Amino acid sequence: MSTLNPRTTHYEFSGPIGALAITVFLPALAILLNQMIRPDYYIKGLFSNFSWIEVWNRLDPLSSYLFNGELWTYYTTWYFSLALLDVILPGTKLYGVELRDGSKLPYKINGISMSAALCLVLAARYQLTNGEMPELEYLYTHQTDLCIITILFSFALATAVYIASFIPLVKPNKSGTNERILALGGNSGNIIYDWFIGRELNPRLGPLDIKLFSELRPGMLLWLLLNLSCLHHSYKEHGKIIDSLLLINVLQGFYIFDGVLNEEGVLTMMDITTDGFGFMLAFGDLCLVPFTYCLQARYLSVSPIVLGPLNCGLVVSVMLLGYWIFHSSNKQKSEFRQGNLPHMKSIQTERGTKLLCDSWWAVSQHINYFGDLLISLSWCLCTGFQTPLTYYYFFYFTALLLHRQTRDEDKCRKKYGKSWEEYEKKVPYKIIPYVY
């Protein structure tokens, strides 16, 4: 048995059956959500007008999507153009965490140049088309179609990286073997499970790190464009800018660019350091993020509301509070790990590391998650209280963060032992202070 890549002994998501169920359920949910918010049909109130006939209306047979050259050309051009820009645009070279063979992978951090390039292209297209922006109109009109294409693309990408994970490296790794470094959770030997969870830890195509690129580029920036397409369509339709739709574009646009411009923070996140890249991350990054996170903007484009200055101010306040908690707590932990805050209280572990339990991190174990939840709530509030459907993101994100918290708790309990028990006594709340 390989010491570099030990066999996975613990299944998540109830193993292969759960992985298979999620592979079917989540893509179906993404399509369902998009079909429930269309210009010709959208959910009102407590789903009083829900109709399966309307939900399936305008959906073509699967074969028509598999062989639709126009849709595939649009999406693959988007994905691979961004991949090319990711490789050729200037950036800063940083290294990730140390891997099991003792090496550290290099990463090019070029979110600033990538964002600048996208903004220049959008500005140029706006001028050249006199504000018509046919690309944005195409996005708006074919949103569900493109959602289905990204699902199929995610299947293909997950399959490609799974097959590639069995091909030995051309150059030996730092351990002196030609083994690829596999994810600790994706080496079970079960094809369905490993394909879903991700077998290889850091699949790369030349200088392109497929996992980091997919996490921050095609999905996040497509989310931005989908929101803009809703704002653009609404302006053409009504001849004016609706404050609620403009607000959701500004708030989510700020969040998107903040993530892209501060991408170095992702290098220490569980997605990059621990999880393999399989269908779970491919689908989440490429489809679930852009095509379900844009639902607030999509709904406001078909059912606009005017919030007014007071309500806009309240929504912005919730967003700013969440961002302040999220950003300042993450910055505090990062500086502590770099040894810049030696005065802060912490628990010394037997592994030689320290568990921070002071300031923000004395309030809850994942105070940054609480900030993230407030941010997600502010976006949903932009839609008022027209229907619970537009609060999908808040409920989904809550479930996602709870799952991450339990995974992290299990890992830390095994890693730190008695030190973690002491930490839990000092910081009893897991996410929401005085609640959970």
PDB file of N, CA and C in Angstrom, residues 270 349 351 355 365-366 405-421 423-424:
ATOM      1  N   MET A 270      -9.981  24.578   2.795  1.00  0.00           N
ATOM      2  CA  MET A 270     -10.145  23.134   2.713  1.00  0.00           C
ATOM      3  C   MET A 270     -10.335  22.661   1.268  1.00  0.00           C
ATOM      4  N   THR A 349      -0.946  23.220  21.411  1.00  0.00           N
ATOM      5  CA  THR A 349      -1.282  21.811  21.167  1.00  0.00           C
ATOM      6  C   THR A 349      -0.023  20.951  21.205  1.00  0.00           C
ATOM      7  N   ARG A 351       0.966  19.134  18.939  1.00  0.00           N
ATOM      8  CA  ARG A 351       1.573  19.146  17.605  1.00  0.00           C
ATOM      9  C   ARG A 351       2.485  20.344  17.392  1.00  0.00           C
ATOM     10  N   LEU A 355      -4.088  27.067  18.967  1.00  0.00           N
ATOM     11  CA  LEU A 355      -5.491  27.296  18.643  1.00  0.00           C
ATOM     12  C   LEU A 355      -5.888  28.663  19.195  1.00  0.00           C
ATOM     13  N   GLN A 365     -16.336  29.458  17.178  1.00  0.00           N
ATOM     14  CA  GLN A 365     -15.276  28.701  16.516  1.00  0.00           C
ATOM     15  C   GLN A 365     -15.162  29.055  15.031  1.00  0.00           C
ATOM     16  N   HIS A 366     -16.265  29.464  14.434  1.00  0.00           N
ATOM     17  CA  HIS A 366     -16.287  29.847  13.018  1.00  0.00           C
ATOM     18  C   HIS A 366     -17.021  31.176  12.883  1.00  0.00           C
ATOM     19  N   GLN A 405     -18.577  22.917   8.905  1.00  0.00           N
ATOM     20  CA  GLN A 405     -18.230  23.023  10.325  1.00  0.00           C
ATOM     21  C   GLN A 405     -18.096  21.637  10.970  1.00  0.00           C
ATOM     22  N   THR A 406     -19.015  20.732  10.659  1.00  0.00           N
ATOM     23  CA  THR A 406     -18.943  19.385  11.238  1.00  0.00           C
ATOM     24  C   THR A 406     -17.720  18.622  10.711  1.00  0.00           C
ATOM     25  N   ARG A 407     -17.394  18.806   9.418  1.00  0.00           N
ATOM     26  CA  ARG A 407     -16.191  18.180   8.855  1.00  0.00           C
ATOM     27  C   ARG A 407     -14.942  18.692   9.558  1.00  0.00           C
ATOM     28  N   ASP A 408     -14.890  20.014   9.736  1.00  0.00           N
ATOM     29  CA  ASP A 408     -13.720  20.630  10.361  1.00  0.00           C
ATOM     30  C   ASP A 408     -13.614  20.205  11.817  1.00  0.00           C
ATOM     31  N   GLU A 409     -14.751  20.118  12.497  1.00  0.00           N
ATOM     32  CA  GLU A 409     -14.757  19.719  13.903  1.00  0.00           C
ATOM     33  C   GLU A 409     -14.242  18.286  14.061  1.00  0.00           C
ATOM     34  N   ASP A 410     -14.688  17.395  13.196  1.00  0.00           N
ATOM     35  CA  ASP A 410     -14.246  16.007  13.241  1.00  0.00           C
ATOM     36  C   ASP A 410     -12.743  15.904  12.986  1.00  0.00           C
ATOM     37  N   LYS A 411     -12.258  16.660  12.005  1.00  0.00           N
ATOM     38  CA  LYS A 411     -10.830  16.650  11.687  1.00  0.00           C
ATOM     39  C   LYS A 411     -10.000  17.191  12.850  1.00  0.00           C
ATOM     40  N   CYS A 412     -10.454  18.295  13.462  1.00  0.00           N
ATOM     41  CA  CYS A 412      -9.707  18.913  14.562  1.00  0.00           C
ATOM     42  C   CYS A 412      -9.724  18.050  15.822  1.00  0.00           C
ATOM     43  N   ARG A 413     -10.842  17.362  16.048  1.00  0.00           N
ATOM     44  CA  ARG A 413     -10.930  16.492  17.233  1.00  0.00           C
ATOM     45  C   ARG A 413      -9.893  15.361  17.137  1.00  0.00           C
ATOM     46  N   LYS A 414      -9.735  14.816  15.933  1.00  0.00           N
ATOM     47  CA  LYS A 414      -8.753  13.756  15.729  1.00  0.00           C
ATOM     48  C   LYS A 414      -7.328  14.305  15.746  1.00  0.00           C
ATOM     49  N   LYS A 415      -7.164  15.499  15.227  1.00  0.00           N
ATOM     50  CA  LYS A 415      -5.834  16.090  15.080  1.00  0.00           C
ATOM     51  C   LYS A 415      -5.262  16.608  16.389  1.00  0.00           C
ATOM     52  N   TYR A 416      -6.125  17.256  17.225  1.00  0.00           N
ATOM     53  CA  TYR A 416      -5.618  17.933  18.413  1.00  0.00           C
ATOM     54  C   TYR A 416      -5.952  17.242  19.732  1.00  0.00           C
ATOM     55  N   GLY A 417      -6.864  16.263  19.714  1.00  0.00           N
ATOM     56  CA  GLY A 417      -7.153  15.491  20.917  1.00  0.00           C
ATOM     57  C   GLY A 417      -7.621  16.327  22.093  1.00  0.00           C
ATOM     58  N   LYS A 418      -6.923  16.213  23.223  1.00  0.00           N
ATOM     59  CA  LYS A 418      -7.317  16.913  24.455  1.00  0.00           C
ATOM     60  C   LYS A 418      -7.256  18.434  24.298  1.00  0.00           C
ATOM     61  N   SER A 419      -6.350  18.909  23.449  1.00  0.00           N
ATOM     62  CA  SER A 419      -6.261  20.359  23.225  1.00  0.00           C
ATOM     63  C   SER A 419      -7.548  20.886  22.611  1.00  0.00           C
ATOM     64  N   TRP A 420      -8.160  20.077  21.748  1.00  0.00           N
ATOM     65  CA  TRP A 420      -9.416  20.500  21.131  1.00  0.00           C
ATOM     66  C   TRP A 420     -10.546  20.504  22.164  1.00  0.00           C
ATOM     67  N   GLU A 421     -10.535  19.559  23.088  1.00  0.00           N
ATOM     68  CA  GLU A 421     -11.539  19.535  24.146  1.00  0.00           C
ATOM     69  C   GLU A 421     -11.431  20.792  25.010  1.00  0.00           C
ATOM     70  N   TYR A 423     -10.226  23.624  23.998  1.00  0.00           N
ATOM     71  CA  TYR A 423     -10.643  24.727  23.131  1.00  0.00           C
ATOM     72  C   TYR A 423     -12.172  24.848  23.102  1.00  0.00           C
ATOM     73  N   GLU A 424     -12.856  23.706  23.029  1.00  0.00           N
ATOM     74  CA  GLU A 424     -14.314  23.726  22.984  1.00  0.00           C
ATOM     75  C   GLU A 424     -14.920  24.277  24.283  1.00  0.00           C
TER      76      GLU A 424
END
